[in-house]
PDB file of C-alpha atoms in Angstrom:
ATOM      1  CA  MET V   1       0.000   0.000   0.000  1.00 73.00           C
ATOM      2  CA  VAL V   2       1.189   3.524  -0.806  1.00 78.00           C
ATOM      3  CA  ASP V   3       0.334   6.449   1.476  1.00 86.00           C
ATOM      4  CA  THR V   4       0.200   9.777  -0.314  1.00 91.00           C
ATOM      5  CA  GLU V   5      -0.309  13.219   1.173  1.00 93.00           C
ATOM      6  CA  ILE V   6      -0.836  16.517  -0.595  1.00 95.00           C
ATOM      7  CA  LEU V   7       0.601  19.543   1.200  1.00 97.00           C
ATOM      8  CA  LEU V   8      -0.969  22.892   0.353  1.00 97.00           C
ATOM      9  CA  SER V   9       0.851  25.806   1.980  1.00 97.00           C
ATOM     10  CA  ASN V  10       0.172  29.493   2.594  1.00 96.00           C
ATOM     11  CA  LEU V  11      -3.025  29.885   0.592  1.00 98.00           C
ATOM     12  CA  ILE V  12      -4.120  33.480   1.258  1.00 97.00           C
ATOM     13  CA  LEU V  13      -7.741  33.889   2.345  1.00 97.00           C
ATOM     14  CA  PRO V  14      -8.817  37.535   2.747  1.00 96.00           C
ATOM     15  CA  MET V  15     -11.738  37.438   5.192  1.00 94.00           C
ATOM     16  CA  HIS V  16     -13.925  39.415   7.523  1.00 93.00           C
ATOM     17  CA  MET V  17     -13.780  37.463  10.762  1.00 91.00           C
ATOM     18  CA  GLY V  18     -13.270  37.903  14.467  1.00 87.00           C
ATOM     19  CA  VAL V  19     -14.980  37.939  17.838  1.00 88.00           C
ATOM     20  CA  THR V  20     -16.010  41.603  17.876  1.00 87.00           C
ATOM     21  CA  GLU V  21     -17.914  43.573  15.245  1.00 89.00           C
ATOM     22  CA  ASN V  22     -14.972  45.953  14.972  1.00 86.00           C
ATOM     23  CA  GLU V  23     -12.604  43.053  14.295  1.00 83.00           C
ATOM     24  CA  ARG V  24     -14.990  41.564  11.685  1.00 86.00           C
ATOM     25  CA  SER V  25     -15.309  44.955   9.958  1.00 89.00           C
ATOM     26  CA  GLN V  26     -11.618  44.800   8.981  1.00 86.00           C
ATOM     27  CA  LEU V  27     -10.466  42.681   6.072  1.00 91.00           C
ATOM     28  CA  GLN V  28      -7.951  40.236   7.523  1.00 89.00           C
ATOM     29  CA  THR V  29      -5.427  37.838   6.044  1.00 93.00           C
ATOM     30  CA  ILE V  30      -5.812  34.184   6.940  1.00 96.00           C
ATOM     31  CA  LEU V  31      -3.057  31.848   5.776  1.00 97.00           C
ATOM     32  CA  PHE V  32      -4.354  28.358   5.091  1.00 98.00           C
ATOM     33  CA  SER V  33      -2.071  25.330   5.034  1.00 98.00           C
ATOM     34  CA  GLY V  34      -3.170  21.725   4.946  1.00 98.00           C
ATOM     35  CA  ILE V  35      -1.916  18.176   4.794  1.00 98.00           C
ATOM     36  CA  PHE V  36      -4.415  16.009   2.920  1.00 96.00           C
ATOM     37  CA  THR V  37      -4.115  12.235   3.170  1.00 94.00           C
ATOM     38  CA  LEU V  38      -5.427  10.557   0.045  1.00 92.00           C
ATOM     39  CA  ASP V  39      -7.741   7.587   0.385  1.00 88.00           C
ATOM     40  CA  PRO V  40      -5.391   4.615  -0.123  1.00 80.00           C
ATOM     41  CA  LYS V  41      -8.184   2.543  -1.707  1.00 79.00           C
ATOM     42  CA  GLY V  42      -8.915   5.093  -4.430  1.00 76.00           C
ATOM     43  CA  ASN V  43      -5.541   6.695  -5.054  1.00 78.00           C
ATOM     44  CA  ARG V  44      -3.802   5.172  -8.047  1.00 81.00           C
ATOM     45  CA  SER V  45      -2.010   8.239  -9.380  1.00 83.00           C
ATOM     46  CA  HIS V  46       1.420   6.867  -8.518  1.00 84.00           C
ATOM     47  CA  LEU V  47       0.703   4.020 -10.956  1.00 85.00           C
ATOM     48  CA  THR V  48      -1.254   5.820 -13.682  1.00 88.00           C
ATOM     49  CA  ASP V  49       0.286   9.323 -13.687  1.00 90.00           C
ATOM     50  CA  ARG V  50      -3.219  10.699 -14.397  1.00 89.00           C
ATOM     51  CA  ILE V  51      -4.852  13.680 -12.691  1.00 86.00           C
ATOM     52  CA  GLU V  52      -8.166  11.800 -12.736  1.00 86.00           C
ATOM     53  CA  ASP V  53      -6.682   9.310 -10.256  1.00 85.00           C
ATOM     54  CA  THR V  54      -5.772  11.825  -7.561  1.00 86.00           C
ATOM     55  CA  VAL V  55      -7.023  14.999  -5.910  1.00 91.00           C
ATOM     56  CA  ASP V  56      -6.528  17.972  -8.225  1.00 92.00           C
ATOM     57  CA  TYR V  57      -4.760  20.451  -5.945  1.00 92.00           C
ATOM     58  CA  ALA V  58      -5.649  23.444  -8.145  1.00 94.00           C
ATOM     59  CA  ARG V  59      -9.317  22.490  -7.739  1.00 94.00           C
ATOM     60  CA  LEU V  60      -8.740  21.989  -4.001  1.00 96.00           C
ATOM     61  CA  ALA V  61      -7.236  25.486  -3.609  1.00 97.00           C
ATOM     62  CA  SER V  62     -10.044  27.061  -5.666  1.00 96.00           C
ATOM     63  CA  ALA V  63     -12.718  25.292  -3.621  1.00 96.00           C
ATOM     64  CA  ILE V  64     -11.173  26.548  -0.373  1.00 97.00           C
ATOM     65  CA  LYS V  65     -10.898  30.158  -1.604  1.00 97.00           C
ATOM     66  CA  GLU V  66     -14.416  30.189  -3.048  1.00 97.00           C
ATOM     67  CA  PHE V  67     -16.090  28.660   0.016  1.00 97.00           C
ATOM     68  CA  SER V  68     -14.175  30.828   2.503  1.00 96.00           C
ATOM     69  CA  SER V  69     -15.281  33.997   0.698  1.00 95.00           C
ATOM     70  CA  SER V  70     -18.881  33.271   1.776  1.00 94.00           C
ATOM     71  CA  LEU V  71     -18.015  32.931   5.490  1.00 95.00           C
ATOM     72  CA  THR V  72     -17.734  35.444   8.347  1.00 93.00           C
ATOM     73  CA  PRO V  73     -16.832  33.255  11.331  1.00 95.00           C
ATOM     74  CA  HIS V  74     -15.958  34.484  14.786  1.00 94.00           C
ATOM     75  CA  LEU V  75     -13.236  31.905  15.523  1.00 95.00           C
ATOM     76  CA  LEU V  76     -10.407  30.259  13.608  1.00 95.00           C
ATOM     77  CA  GLU V  77     -11.575  26.959  15.120  1.00 97.00           C
ATOM     78  CA  SER V  78     -15.004  27.195  13.485  1.00 96.00           C
ATOM     79  CA  LEU V  79     -13.453  28.360  10.201  1.00 97.00           C
ATOM     80  CA  GLY V  80     -11.166  25.304  10.207  1.00 97.00           C
ATOM     81  CA  TYR V  81     -14.054  22.947  10.878  1.00 96.00           C
ATOM     82  CA  LEU V  82     -16.281  24.513   8.195  1.00 97.00           C
ATOM     83  CA  LEU V  83     -13.520  24.408   5.596  1.00 97.00           C
ATOM     84  CA  GLY V  84     -12.601  20.819   6.478  1.00 96.00           C
ATOM     85  CA  LYS V  85     -16.203  19.636   6.331  1.00 95.00           C
ATOM     86  CA  HIS V  86     -16.716  21.391   2.996  1.00 96.00           C
ATOM     87  CA  ILE V  87     -13.607  19.741   1.556  1.00 96.00           C
ATOM     88  CA  LEU V  88     -14.706  16.275   2.698  1.00 94.00           C
ATOM     89  CA  ASP V  89     -18.260  16.871   1.431  1.00 93.00           C
ATOM     90  CA  THR V  90     -17.243  18.098  -2.021  1.00 92.00           C
ATOM     91  CA  LEU V  91     -13.913  16.520  -2.925  1.00 90.00           C
ATOM     92  CA  PRO V  92     -13.757  12.734  -2.915  1.00 89.00           C
ATOM     93  CA  GLY V  93     -10.443  11.006  -2.482  1.00 91.00           C
ATOM     94  CA  ILE V  94      -9.348  12.601   0.798  1.00 94.00           C
ATOM     95  CA  SER V  95      -9.566  10.410   3.879  1.00 92.00           C
ATOM     96  CA  LYS V  96      -7.978  12.717   6.472  1.00 94.00           C
ATOM     97  CA  MET V  97      -6.625  16.242   6.757  1.00 97.00           C
ATOM     98  CA  SER V  98      -4.758  18.446   9.171  1.00 97.00           C
ATOM     99  CA  LEU V  99      -5.421  22.142   8.607  1.00 98.00           C
ATOM    100  CA  THR V 100      -3.476  25.083   9.994  1.00 98.00           C
ATOM    101  CA  LEU V 101      -5.064  28.531   9.877  1.00 98.00           C
ATOM    102  CA  THR V 102      -3.026  31.600  10.791  1.00 95.00           C
ATOM    103  CA  LYS V 103      -4.389  35.088  11.322  1.00 90.00           C
ATOM    104  CA  THR V 104      -1.571  37.409  10.312  1.00 86.00           C
ATOM    105  CA  PRO V 105      -1.229  39.843  11.806  1.00 73.00           C
ATOM    106  CA  SER V 106      -3.763  39.230  14.522  1.00 70.00           C
ATOM    107  CA  PRO V 107      -5.587  42.519  15.199  1.00 69.00           C
ATOM    108  CA  LEU V 108      -5.811  41.645  18.889  1.00 65.00           C
ATOM    109  CA  LEU V 109      -2.054  40.972  19.054  1.00 64.00           C
ATOM    110  CA  ARG V 110      -0.950  43.767  16.715  1.00 67.00           C
ATOM    111  CA  GLU V 111       1.045  45.534  19.457  1.00 72.00           C
ATOM    112  CA  THR V 112       3.156  42.419  20.022  1.00 74.00           C
ATOM    113  CA  GLY V 113       3.646  41.636  16.327  1.00 72.00           C
ATOM    114  CA  ALA V 114       2.462  38.072  16.948  1.00 75.00           C
ATOM    115  CA  ASP V 115       0.343  35.897  14.704  1.00 82.00           C
ATOM    116  CA  VAL V 116      -2.128  33.351  16.012  1.00 87.00           C
ATOM    117  CA  SER V 117      -2.772  29.906  14.517  1.00 93.00           C
ATOM    118  CA  ILE V 118      -4.942  26.871  15.111  1.00 96.00           C
ATOM    119  CA  ARG V 119      -4.542  23.321  13.846  1.00 97.00           C
ATOM    120  CA  ILE V 120      -7.536  21.053  13.354  1.00 97.00           C
ATOM    121  CA  THR V 121      -7.566  17.439  12.165  1.00 96.00           C
ATOM    122  CA  LEU V 122     -10.618  15.915  10.480  1.00 95.00           C
ATOM    123  CA  ASN V 123     -11.217  12.501   9.002  1.00 92.00           C
ATOM    124  CA  ARG V 124     -14.036  11.199   6.889  1.00 85.00           C
ATOM    125  CA  GLU V 125     -15.289   8.736   9.553  1.00 79.00           C
ATOM    126  CA  GLY V 126     -15.606  11.196  12.428  1.00 68.00           C
ATOM    127  CA  ILE V 127     -17.169  14.238  10.762  1.00 69.00           C
ATOM    128  CA  ILE V 128     -20.456  15.543  12.156  1.00 59.00           C
TER     129      ILE V 128
END
């Protein structure tokens, strides 16, 4: 068996999000990175060298950007869950993913220059 993961790094998601109305009124930069484990039963791309036999990462990135543009979440945690669920619901071939979302710079931490990130792991069996 061959385990394959797709790594998508630093996808820029401009979003209105945050806990307070003032924070949500500002366009913020969310950096999205993910590790996507391909379903070992369906992934044959290493044998066929065909895009049809894997997850098209350009389509994956487009789906994430498009879906995120419709959201105005309060928390990075809920954004991560919503994005992960959407990916599992719309893109077959992924069995598990670990997503990292970074708010940069964080408006609440602007004075310190710090960013804030969350990591969330979802798999097809345990999604609600």
